[in-house]
CSV table of C-alpha atoms in Angstrom, one decimal:
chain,number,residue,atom,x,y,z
A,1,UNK,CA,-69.4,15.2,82.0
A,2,UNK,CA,-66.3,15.1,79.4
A,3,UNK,CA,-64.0,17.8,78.9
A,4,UNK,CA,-63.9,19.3,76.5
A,5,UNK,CA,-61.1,18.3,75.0
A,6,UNK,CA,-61.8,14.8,75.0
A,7,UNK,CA,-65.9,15.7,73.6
A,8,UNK,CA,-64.4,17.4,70.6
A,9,UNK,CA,-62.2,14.2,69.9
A,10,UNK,CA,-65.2,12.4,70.1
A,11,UNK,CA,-67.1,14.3,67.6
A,12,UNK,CA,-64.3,14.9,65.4
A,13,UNK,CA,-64.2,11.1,65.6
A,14,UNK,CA,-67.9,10.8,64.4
A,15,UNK,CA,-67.6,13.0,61.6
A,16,UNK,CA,-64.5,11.3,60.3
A,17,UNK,CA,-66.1,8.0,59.9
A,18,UNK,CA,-69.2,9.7,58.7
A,19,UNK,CA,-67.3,11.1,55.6
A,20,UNK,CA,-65.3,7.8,55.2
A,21,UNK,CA,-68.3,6.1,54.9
A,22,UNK,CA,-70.3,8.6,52.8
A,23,UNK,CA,-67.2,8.4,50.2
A,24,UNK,CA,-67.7,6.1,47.5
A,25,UNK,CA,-65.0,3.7,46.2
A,26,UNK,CA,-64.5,4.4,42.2
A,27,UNK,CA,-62.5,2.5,39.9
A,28,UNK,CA,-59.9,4.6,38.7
A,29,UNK,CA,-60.4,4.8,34.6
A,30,UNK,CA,-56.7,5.0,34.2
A,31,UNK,CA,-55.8,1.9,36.2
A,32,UNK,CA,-53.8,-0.5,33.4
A,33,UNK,CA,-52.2,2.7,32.0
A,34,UNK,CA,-49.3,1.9,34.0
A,35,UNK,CA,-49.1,-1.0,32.9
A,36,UNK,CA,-49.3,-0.6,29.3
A,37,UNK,CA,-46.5,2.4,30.1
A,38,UNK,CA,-44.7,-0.4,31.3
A,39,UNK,CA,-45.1,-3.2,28.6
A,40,UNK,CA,-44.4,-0.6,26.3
A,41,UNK,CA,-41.1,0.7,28.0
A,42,UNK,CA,-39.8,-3.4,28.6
A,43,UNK,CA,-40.4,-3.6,24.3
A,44,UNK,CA,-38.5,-0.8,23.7
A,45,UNK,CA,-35.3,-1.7,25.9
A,46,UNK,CA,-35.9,-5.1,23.6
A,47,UNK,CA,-36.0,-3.7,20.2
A,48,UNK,CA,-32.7,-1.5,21.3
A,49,UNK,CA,-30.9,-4.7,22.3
A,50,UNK,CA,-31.6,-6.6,19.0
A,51,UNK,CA,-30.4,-3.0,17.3
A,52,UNK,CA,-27.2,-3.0,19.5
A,53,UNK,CA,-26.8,-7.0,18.4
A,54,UNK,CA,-27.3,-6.1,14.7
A,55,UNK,CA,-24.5,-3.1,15.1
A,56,UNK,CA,-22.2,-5.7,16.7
A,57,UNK,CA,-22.6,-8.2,14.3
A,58,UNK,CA,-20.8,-7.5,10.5
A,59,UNK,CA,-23.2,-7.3,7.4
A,60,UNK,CA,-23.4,-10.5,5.1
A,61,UNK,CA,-21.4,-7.8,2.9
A,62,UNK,CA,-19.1,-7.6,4.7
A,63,UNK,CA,-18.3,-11.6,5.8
A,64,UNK,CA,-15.4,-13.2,4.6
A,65,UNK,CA,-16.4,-15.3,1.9
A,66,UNK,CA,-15.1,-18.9,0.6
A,67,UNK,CA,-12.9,-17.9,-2.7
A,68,UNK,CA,-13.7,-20.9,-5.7
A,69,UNK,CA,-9.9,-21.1,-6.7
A,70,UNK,CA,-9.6,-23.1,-10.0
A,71,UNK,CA,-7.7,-26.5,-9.2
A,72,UNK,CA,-5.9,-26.3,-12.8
A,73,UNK,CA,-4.4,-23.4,-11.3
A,74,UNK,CA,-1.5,-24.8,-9.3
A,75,UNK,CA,0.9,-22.7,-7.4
A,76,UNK,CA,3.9,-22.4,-8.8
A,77,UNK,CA,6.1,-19.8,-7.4
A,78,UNK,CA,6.3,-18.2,-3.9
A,79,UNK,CA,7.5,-14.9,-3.5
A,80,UNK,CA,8.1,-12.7,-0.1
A,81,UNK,CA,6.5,-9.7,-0.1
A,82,UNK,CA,5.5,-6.2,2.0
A,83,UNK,CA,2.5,-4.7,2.7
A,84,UNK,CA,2.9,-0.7,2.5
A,85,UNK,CA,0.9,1.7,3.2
A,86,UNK,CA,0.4,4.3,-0.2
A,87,UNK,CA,0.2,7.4,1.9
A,88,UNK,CA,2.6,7.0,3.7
A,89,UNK,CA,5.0,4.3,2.6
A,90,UNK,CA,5.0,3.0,6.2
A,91,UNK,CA,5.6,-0.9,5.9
A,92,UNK,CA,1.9,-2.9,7.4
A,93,UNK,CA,2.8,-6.1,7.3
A,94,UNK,CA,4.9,-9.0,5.5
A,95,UNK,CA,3.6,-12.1,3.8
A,96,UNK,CA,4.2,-14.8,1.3
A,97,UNK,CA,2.5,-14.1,-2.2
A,98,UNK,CA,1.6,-17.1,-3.6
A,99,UNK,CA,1.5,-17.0,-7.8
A,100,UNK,CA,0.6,-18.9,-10.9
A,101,UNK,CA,2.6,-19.6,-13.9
A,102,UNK,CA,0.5,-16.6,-15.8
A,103,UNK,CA,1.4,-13.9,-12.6
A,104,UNK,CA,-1.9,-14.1,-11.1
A,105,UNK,CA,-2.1,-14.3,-7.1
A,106,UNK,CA,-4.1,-17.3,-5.9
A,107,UNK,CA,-3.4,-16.3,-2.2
A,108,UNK,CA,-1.4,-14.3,0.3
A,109,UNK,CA,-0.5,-15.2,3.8
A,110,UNK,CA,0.6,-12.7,6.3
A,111,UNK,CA,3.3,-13.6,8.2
A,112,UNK,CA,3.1,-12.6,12.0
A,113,UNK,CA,6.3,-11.1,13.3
């Protein structure tokens, strides 16, 4: 005869595959949730990337846009000039102003220094 020990293993053993096989297998109603959870999570860290692209790049407003200078309106004087800041009166930068014969300023360059 067994001991007992080893008769209760046996059993135990029985019961075990008794349940396993008594146990039916069901399809889990929630299975492509995690996948939708994770579609949807991949399109958000998308739509914050083309956000954080349209932060970094500068409004049409505020591109630097070609000037249409009138060619009847030659340069005729240059004159040195310096950039200050109103507040402050702190000098920003120096340039060269370049004018027409009426006073107007067709264009200023700044002069690195």
């Amino acid at each position: 005869m067994m001991p007992v020990k080893a008769l209760t293993l046996w059993i135990g053993c029985v019961v075990l595959i008794f349940f396993l096989a008594a146990c039916e297998e069901k399809k889990d109603p929630y299975s492509g949730f995690s996948n939708l959870v994770a579609e949807r999570q991949e399109l958000r860290k998308a739509i914050s990337k083309e956000r954080e692209q349209e932060k970094n790049t500068t409004p049409e407003s505020e591109k630097p846009k070609s000037v249409k200078t009138d060619r009847s309106a030659t340069v005729l004087y240059e004159k040195q000039i310096e950039i200050t800041d109103s507040v402050s009166g702190k000098p920003l930068a120096k340039g060269i102003a370049y004018l027409t014969k009426e006073g107007n300023i067709t264009r200023i360059k700044i002069l690195k220094e």
